[in-house]
């Protein structure tokens, strides 16, 4: 149970820190943090939680990561579904807290703002197509799993995995925010989409299918690259 609670708290922090930076701070007049700041915020949430709860749950914070590690032989089958449930619950609670904070500003409209939701076509920040979004999410999550599995390999330098993983997620956001607002994490996508409803929920399928497919592909690729470990 401690593992599941840790995953909920960790995913809560990821959504509140990452999506919160996008909703509350990215466009703040004159001193907004912009896309670079949002990218760094997501990376920092993972880095800080990896040190805080990595020794308890492994700090997945992401259904795609959990499934990818399972596919890579790094995670037990019996924990997969409970981990995913815990991650989604933590994310949804963070989304609710963020909604409560954001609506404290006069005139703030969750649906109109997009609320850091992921999307494609007219809901992509750069108006990228569904195909572009699909490819982006698959490839970015694939690379994320390779980074995670490599950094946590027993043969890798010990103690530095959180830094590599956090910076890896930062880089992923720098690349892909214009395309999809960056998911690579179904729990993160769900956490805000349910509060927007409408288009965000109707497009949510892509941000479950693509990251999971990419994570499995990343696990397979790492096993081919690294050999037995």
Short mmCIF file of C-alpha atoms in Angstrom, two decimals:
data_model
loop_
_atom_site.label_atom_id
_atom_site.label_comp_id
_atom_site.label_asym_id
_atom_site.label_seq_id
_atom_site.Cartn_x
_atom_site.Cartn_y
_atom_site.Cartn_z
CA UNK A 1 0.00 0.00 0.00
CA UNK A 2 2.88 2.40 0.70
CA UNK A 3 3.94 2.08 -2.94
CA UNK A 4 0.48 3.05 -4.21
CA UNK A 5 0.19 6.01 -1.84
CA UNK A 6 3.64 7.19 -2.93
CA UNK A 7 2.61 6.97 -6.59
CA UNK A 8 -0.52 9.03 -5.89
CA UNK A 9 1.43 11.73 -4.08
CA UNK A 10 4.13 11.74 -6.74
CA UNK A 11 1.67 12.07 -9.61
CA UNK A 12 -0.16 14.77 -7.67
CA UNK A 13 3.08 16.76 -7.54
CA UNK A 14 3.85 16.17 -11.22
CA UNK A 15 0.45 17.49 -12.32
CA UNK A 16 0.33 20.35 -9.85
CA UNK A 17 3.90 21.42 -10.59
CA UNK A 18 3.93 20.85 -14.34
CA UNK A 19 0.39 21.74 -15.36
CA UNK A 20 0.24 24.36 -12.64
CA UNK A 21 3.23 26.15 -14.12
CA UNK A 22 1.53 26.13 -17.52
CA UNK A 23 -1.83 27.37 -16.25
CA UNK A 24 -0.69 29.88 -13.63
CA UNK A 25 2.77 31.08 -14.62
CA UNK A 26 3.55 30.51 -18.31
CA UNK A 27 1.74 33.56 -19.65
CA UNK A 28 1.89 35.80 -16.64
CA UNK A 29 2.30 39.42 -17.83
CA UNK A 30 5.92 40.53 -18.28
CA UNK A 31 7.46 37.87 -16.01
CA UNK A 32 5.84 34.68 -17.32
CA UNK A 33 8.04 31.60 -17.41
CA UNK A 34 7.14 30.62 -21.00
CA UNK A 35 7.64 27.23 -22.64
CA UNK A 36 11.17 26.88 -21.26
CA UNK A 37 9.90 27.37 -17.74
CA UNK A 38 7.06 24.89 -18.17
CA UNK A 39 9.47 22.32 -19.60
CA UNK A 40 11.79 22.77 -16.65
CA UNK A 41 8.89 22.57 -14.19
CA UNK A 42 7.85 19.14 -15.47
CA UNK A 43 11.42 17.92 -15.28
CA UNK A 44 11.82 19.24 -11.75
CA UNK A 45 8.69 17.50 -10.51
CA UNK A 46 10.08 14.15 -11.62
CA UNK A 47 13.58 14.87 -10.35
CA UNK A 48 12.38 15.93 -6.90
CA UNK A 49 9.92 13.04 -6.55
CA UNK A 50 12.51 10.53 -7.73
CA UNK A 51 14.65 11.47 -4.77
CA UNK A 52 11.65 11.72 -2.43
CA UNK A 53 9.80 8.48 -3.24
CA UNK A 54 12.01 6.57 -5.67
CA UNK A 55 13.13 4.27 -2.87
CA UNK A 56 9.49 3.57 -1.97
CA UNK A 57 7.67 3.02 -5.26
CA UNK A 58 10.27 3.51 -7.98
CA UNK A 59 8.63 6.86 -8.84
CA UNK A 60 6.82 5.93 -12.05
CA UNK A 61 4.15 8.70 -11.84
CA UNK A 62 2.97 7.58 -15.26
CA UNK A 63 0.88 4.63 -16.52
CA UNK A 64 3.01 4.44 -19.67
CA UNK A 65 6.20 4.17 -17.61
CA UNK A 66 4.65 1.46 -15.45
CA UNK A 67 3.59 -0.54 -18.51
CA UNK A 68 6.92 0.07 -20.23
CA UNK A 69 8.90 -1.16 -17.23
CA UNK A 70 6.64 -4.19 -17.05
CA UNK A 71 7.27 -4.86 -20.76
CA UNK A 72 10.99 -4.49 -20.10
CA UNK A 73 10.94 -7.07 -17.33
CA UNK A 74 11.56 -4.50 -14.61
CA UNK A 75 8.13 -4.56 -12.93
CA UNK A 76 5.81 -7.21 -11.55
CA UNK A 77 2.48 -7.83 -13.28
CA UNK A 78 0.47 -7.80 -10.05
CA UNK A 79 1.35 -4.17 -9.37
CA UNK A 80 0.60 -2.74 -12.83
CA UNK A 81 -3.13 -2.00 -12.47
CA UNK A 82 -2.92 -0.72 -8.86
CA UNK A 83 -0.08 1.60 -9.86
CA UNK A 84 -2.08 3.00 -12.77
CA UNK A 85 -5.15 3.55 -10.59
CA UNK A 86 -3.05 5.29 -7.94
CA UNK A 87 -1.41 7.53 -10.55
CA UNK A 88 -4.73 8.55 -12.12
CA UNK A 89 -6.27 9.30 -8.72
CA UNK A 90 -3.30 11.44 -7.69
CA UNK A 91 -3.44 13.32 -10.97
CA UNK A 92 -7.18 13.96 -10.73
CA UNK A 93 -6.83 15.34 -7.22
CA UNK A 94 -4.07 17.67 -8.42
CA UNK A 95 -6.26 18.77 -11.31
CA UNK A 96 -9.01 19.62 -8.83
CA UNK A 97 -6.64 21.60 -6.62
CA UNK A 98 -5.31 23.46 -9.66
CA UNK A 99 -8.86 24.22 -10.82
CA UNK A 100 -9.70 25.61 -7.40
CA UNK A 101 -6.64 27.86 -7.46
CA UNK A 102 -7.03 28.99 -11.07
CA UNK A 103 -10.70 29.90 -10.74
CA UNK A 104 -9.75 32.18 -7.87
CA UNK A 105 -8.75 34.68 -10.55
CA UNK A 106 -11.65 36.79 -11.72
CA UNK A 107 -12.85 35.80 -15.19
CA UNK A 108 -10.81 32.60 -15.45
CA UNK A 109 -12.58 29.99 -17.56
CA UNK A 110 -11.22 26.44 -17.42
CA UNK A 111 -12.67 25.35 -20.75
CA UNK A 112 -11.67 28.51 -22.59
CA UNK A 113 -8.12 28.42 -21.21
CA UNK A 114 -7.53 24.81 -22.26
CA UNK A 115 -6.23 24.14 -18.74
CA UNK A 116 -2.91 22.70 -20.04
CA UNK A 117 -4.79 19.90 -21.81
CA UNK A 118 -3.16 17.90 -24.57
CA UNK A 119 -4.60 18.08 -28.06
CA UNK A 120 -4.11 17.82 -31.79
CA UNK A 121 -5.37 19.57 -34.95
CA UNK A 122 -7.10 22.81 -33.89
CA UNK A 123 -6.30 22.04 -30.25
CA UNK A 124 -2.58 21.63 -30.82
CA UNK A 125 -0.59 24.72 -29.74
CA UNK A 126 1.02 24.76 -33.19
CA UNK A 127 -1.98 23.34 -35.07
CA UNK A 128 -0.24 20.02 -35.76
CA UNK A 129 -2.22 17.14 -37.22
CA UNK A 130 -3.39 14.01 -35.44
CA UNK A 131 -0.70 12.00 -37.25
CA UNK A 132 2.03 14.41 -36.14
CA UNK A 133 0.71 14.24 -32.58
CA UNK A 134 0.61 10.45 -32.64
CA UNK A 135 4.17 10.13 -33.95
CA UNK A 136 5.45 12.72 -31.49
CA UNK A 137 3.91 11.04 -28.45
CA UNK A 138 5.08 7.56 -29.48
CA UNK A 139 8.65 8.66 -30.18
CA UNK A 140 8.98 10.94 -27.14
CA UNK A 141 7.69 8.26 -24.78
CA UNK A 142 9.93 5.66 -26.43
CA UNK A 143 12.96 7.83 -25.75
CA UNK A 144 11.77 8.52 -22.21
CA UNK A 145 11.66 4.79 -21.46
CA UNK A 146 15.12 4.28 -22.92
CA UNK A 147 16.41 7.05 -20.66
CA UNK A 148 14.65 5.61 -17.61
CA UNK A 149 15.80 2.05 -18.19
CA UNK A 150 19.33 3.13 -19.00
CA UNK A 151 19.68 5.48 -16.04
CA UNK A 152 18.35 2.85 -13.62
CA UNK A 153 20.36 -0.02 -15.05
CA UNK A 154 22.56 -1.67 -12.43
CA UNK A 155 25.55 -0.94 -14.65
CA UNK A 156 24.85 2.81 -14.77
CA UNK A 157 26.46 5.30 -12.36
CA UNK A 158 24.51 5.08 -9.11
CA UNK A 159 22.58 7.97 -7.61
CA UNK A 160 22.29 10.06 -10.77
CA UNK A 161 19.20 8.49 -12.34
CA UNK A 162 16.76 11.18 -11.11
CA UNK A 163 18.87 13.89 -12.74
CA UNK A 164 19.02 12.11 -16.10
CA UNK A 165 15.30 11.30 -16.03
CA UNK A 166 14.28 14.81 -14.96
CA UNK A 167 16.43 16.45 -17.62
CA UNK A 168 15.17 13.92 -20.17
CA UNK A 169 11.58 14.93 -19.45
CA UNK A 170 12.56 18.59 -19.69
CA UNK A 171 14.07 18.01 -23.13
CA UNK A 172 10.99 16.08 -24.26
CA UNK A 173 8.81 19.05 -23.32
CA UNK A 174 11.12 21.50 -25.11
CA UNK A 175 10.64 19.47 -28.27
CA UNK A 176 6.98 18.62 -28.14
CA UNK A 177 4.97 21.31 -26.31
CA UNK A 178 4.23 23.05 -29.65
CA UNK A 179 2.88 19.80 -31.10
CA UNK A 180 0.66 18.32 -28.37
CA UNK A 181 1.34 20.38 -25.23
CA UNK A 182 3.35 17.26 -24.32
CA UNK A 183 1.76 14.31 -22.63
CA UNK A 184 3.98 11.18 -22.63
CA UNK A 185 1.85 10.45 -19.57
CA UNK A 186 -1.80 9.33 -19.67
CA UNK A 187 -2.37 10.25 -16.01
CA UNK A 188 -1.15 13.81 -16.63
CA UNK A 189 -3.45 14.12 -19.65
CA UNK A 190 -6.47 12.71 -17.84
CA UNK A 191 -5.86 14.89 -14.78
CA UNK A 192 -6.72 18.09 -16.63
CA UNK A 193 -8.84 16.85 -19.56
CA UNK A 194 -11.73 15.80 -17.32
CA UNK A 195 -12.03 19.36 -16.00
CA UNK A 196 -12.14 20.82 -19.51
CA UNK A 197 -14.49 18.16 -20.90
CA UNK A 198 -15.67 18.43 -24.52
CA UNK A 199 -12.73 18.28 -26.99
CA UNK A 200 -10.12 17.46 -24.32
CA UNK A 201 -11.96 14.28 -23.35
CA UNK A 202 -12.75 13.32 -26.95
CA UNK A 203 -9.06 13.54 -27.87
CA UNK A 204 -7.83 11.86 -24.70
CA UNK A 205 -7.65 8.43 -26.35
CA UNK A 206 -4.53 9.45 -28.29
CA UNK A 207 -2.74 10.42 -25.07
CA UNK A 208 -3.32 6.96 -23.66
CA UNK A 209 -2.66 4.89 -26.78
CA UNK A 210 0.45 6.69 -28.07
CA UNK A 211 2.41 6.93 -24.78
CA UNK A 212 1.70 3.30 -23.90
CA UNK A 213 2.72 2.13 -27.38
CA UNK A 214 5.84 4.29 -27.20
CA UNK A 215 6.75 2.99 -23.74
CA UNK A 216 6.50 -0.64 -24.83
CA UNK A 217 8.57 0.16 -27.91
CA UNK A 218 11.15 1.93 -25.75
CA UNK A 219 11.43 -1.06 -23.41
CA UNK A 220 11.95 -3.42 -26.34
CA UNK A 221 14.54 -1.10 -27.89
CA UNK A 222 16.48 -0.78 -24.64
CA UNK A 223 16.60 -4.53 -24.18
CA UNK A 224 17.98 -4.87 -27.73
CA UNK A 225 20.53 -2.12 -27.18
CA UNK A 226 21.70 -3.10 -23.71
CA UNK A 227 21.44 -6.85 -23.86
CA UNK A 228 20.83 -8.85 -20.68
CA UNK A 229 20.96 -6.85 -17.46
#
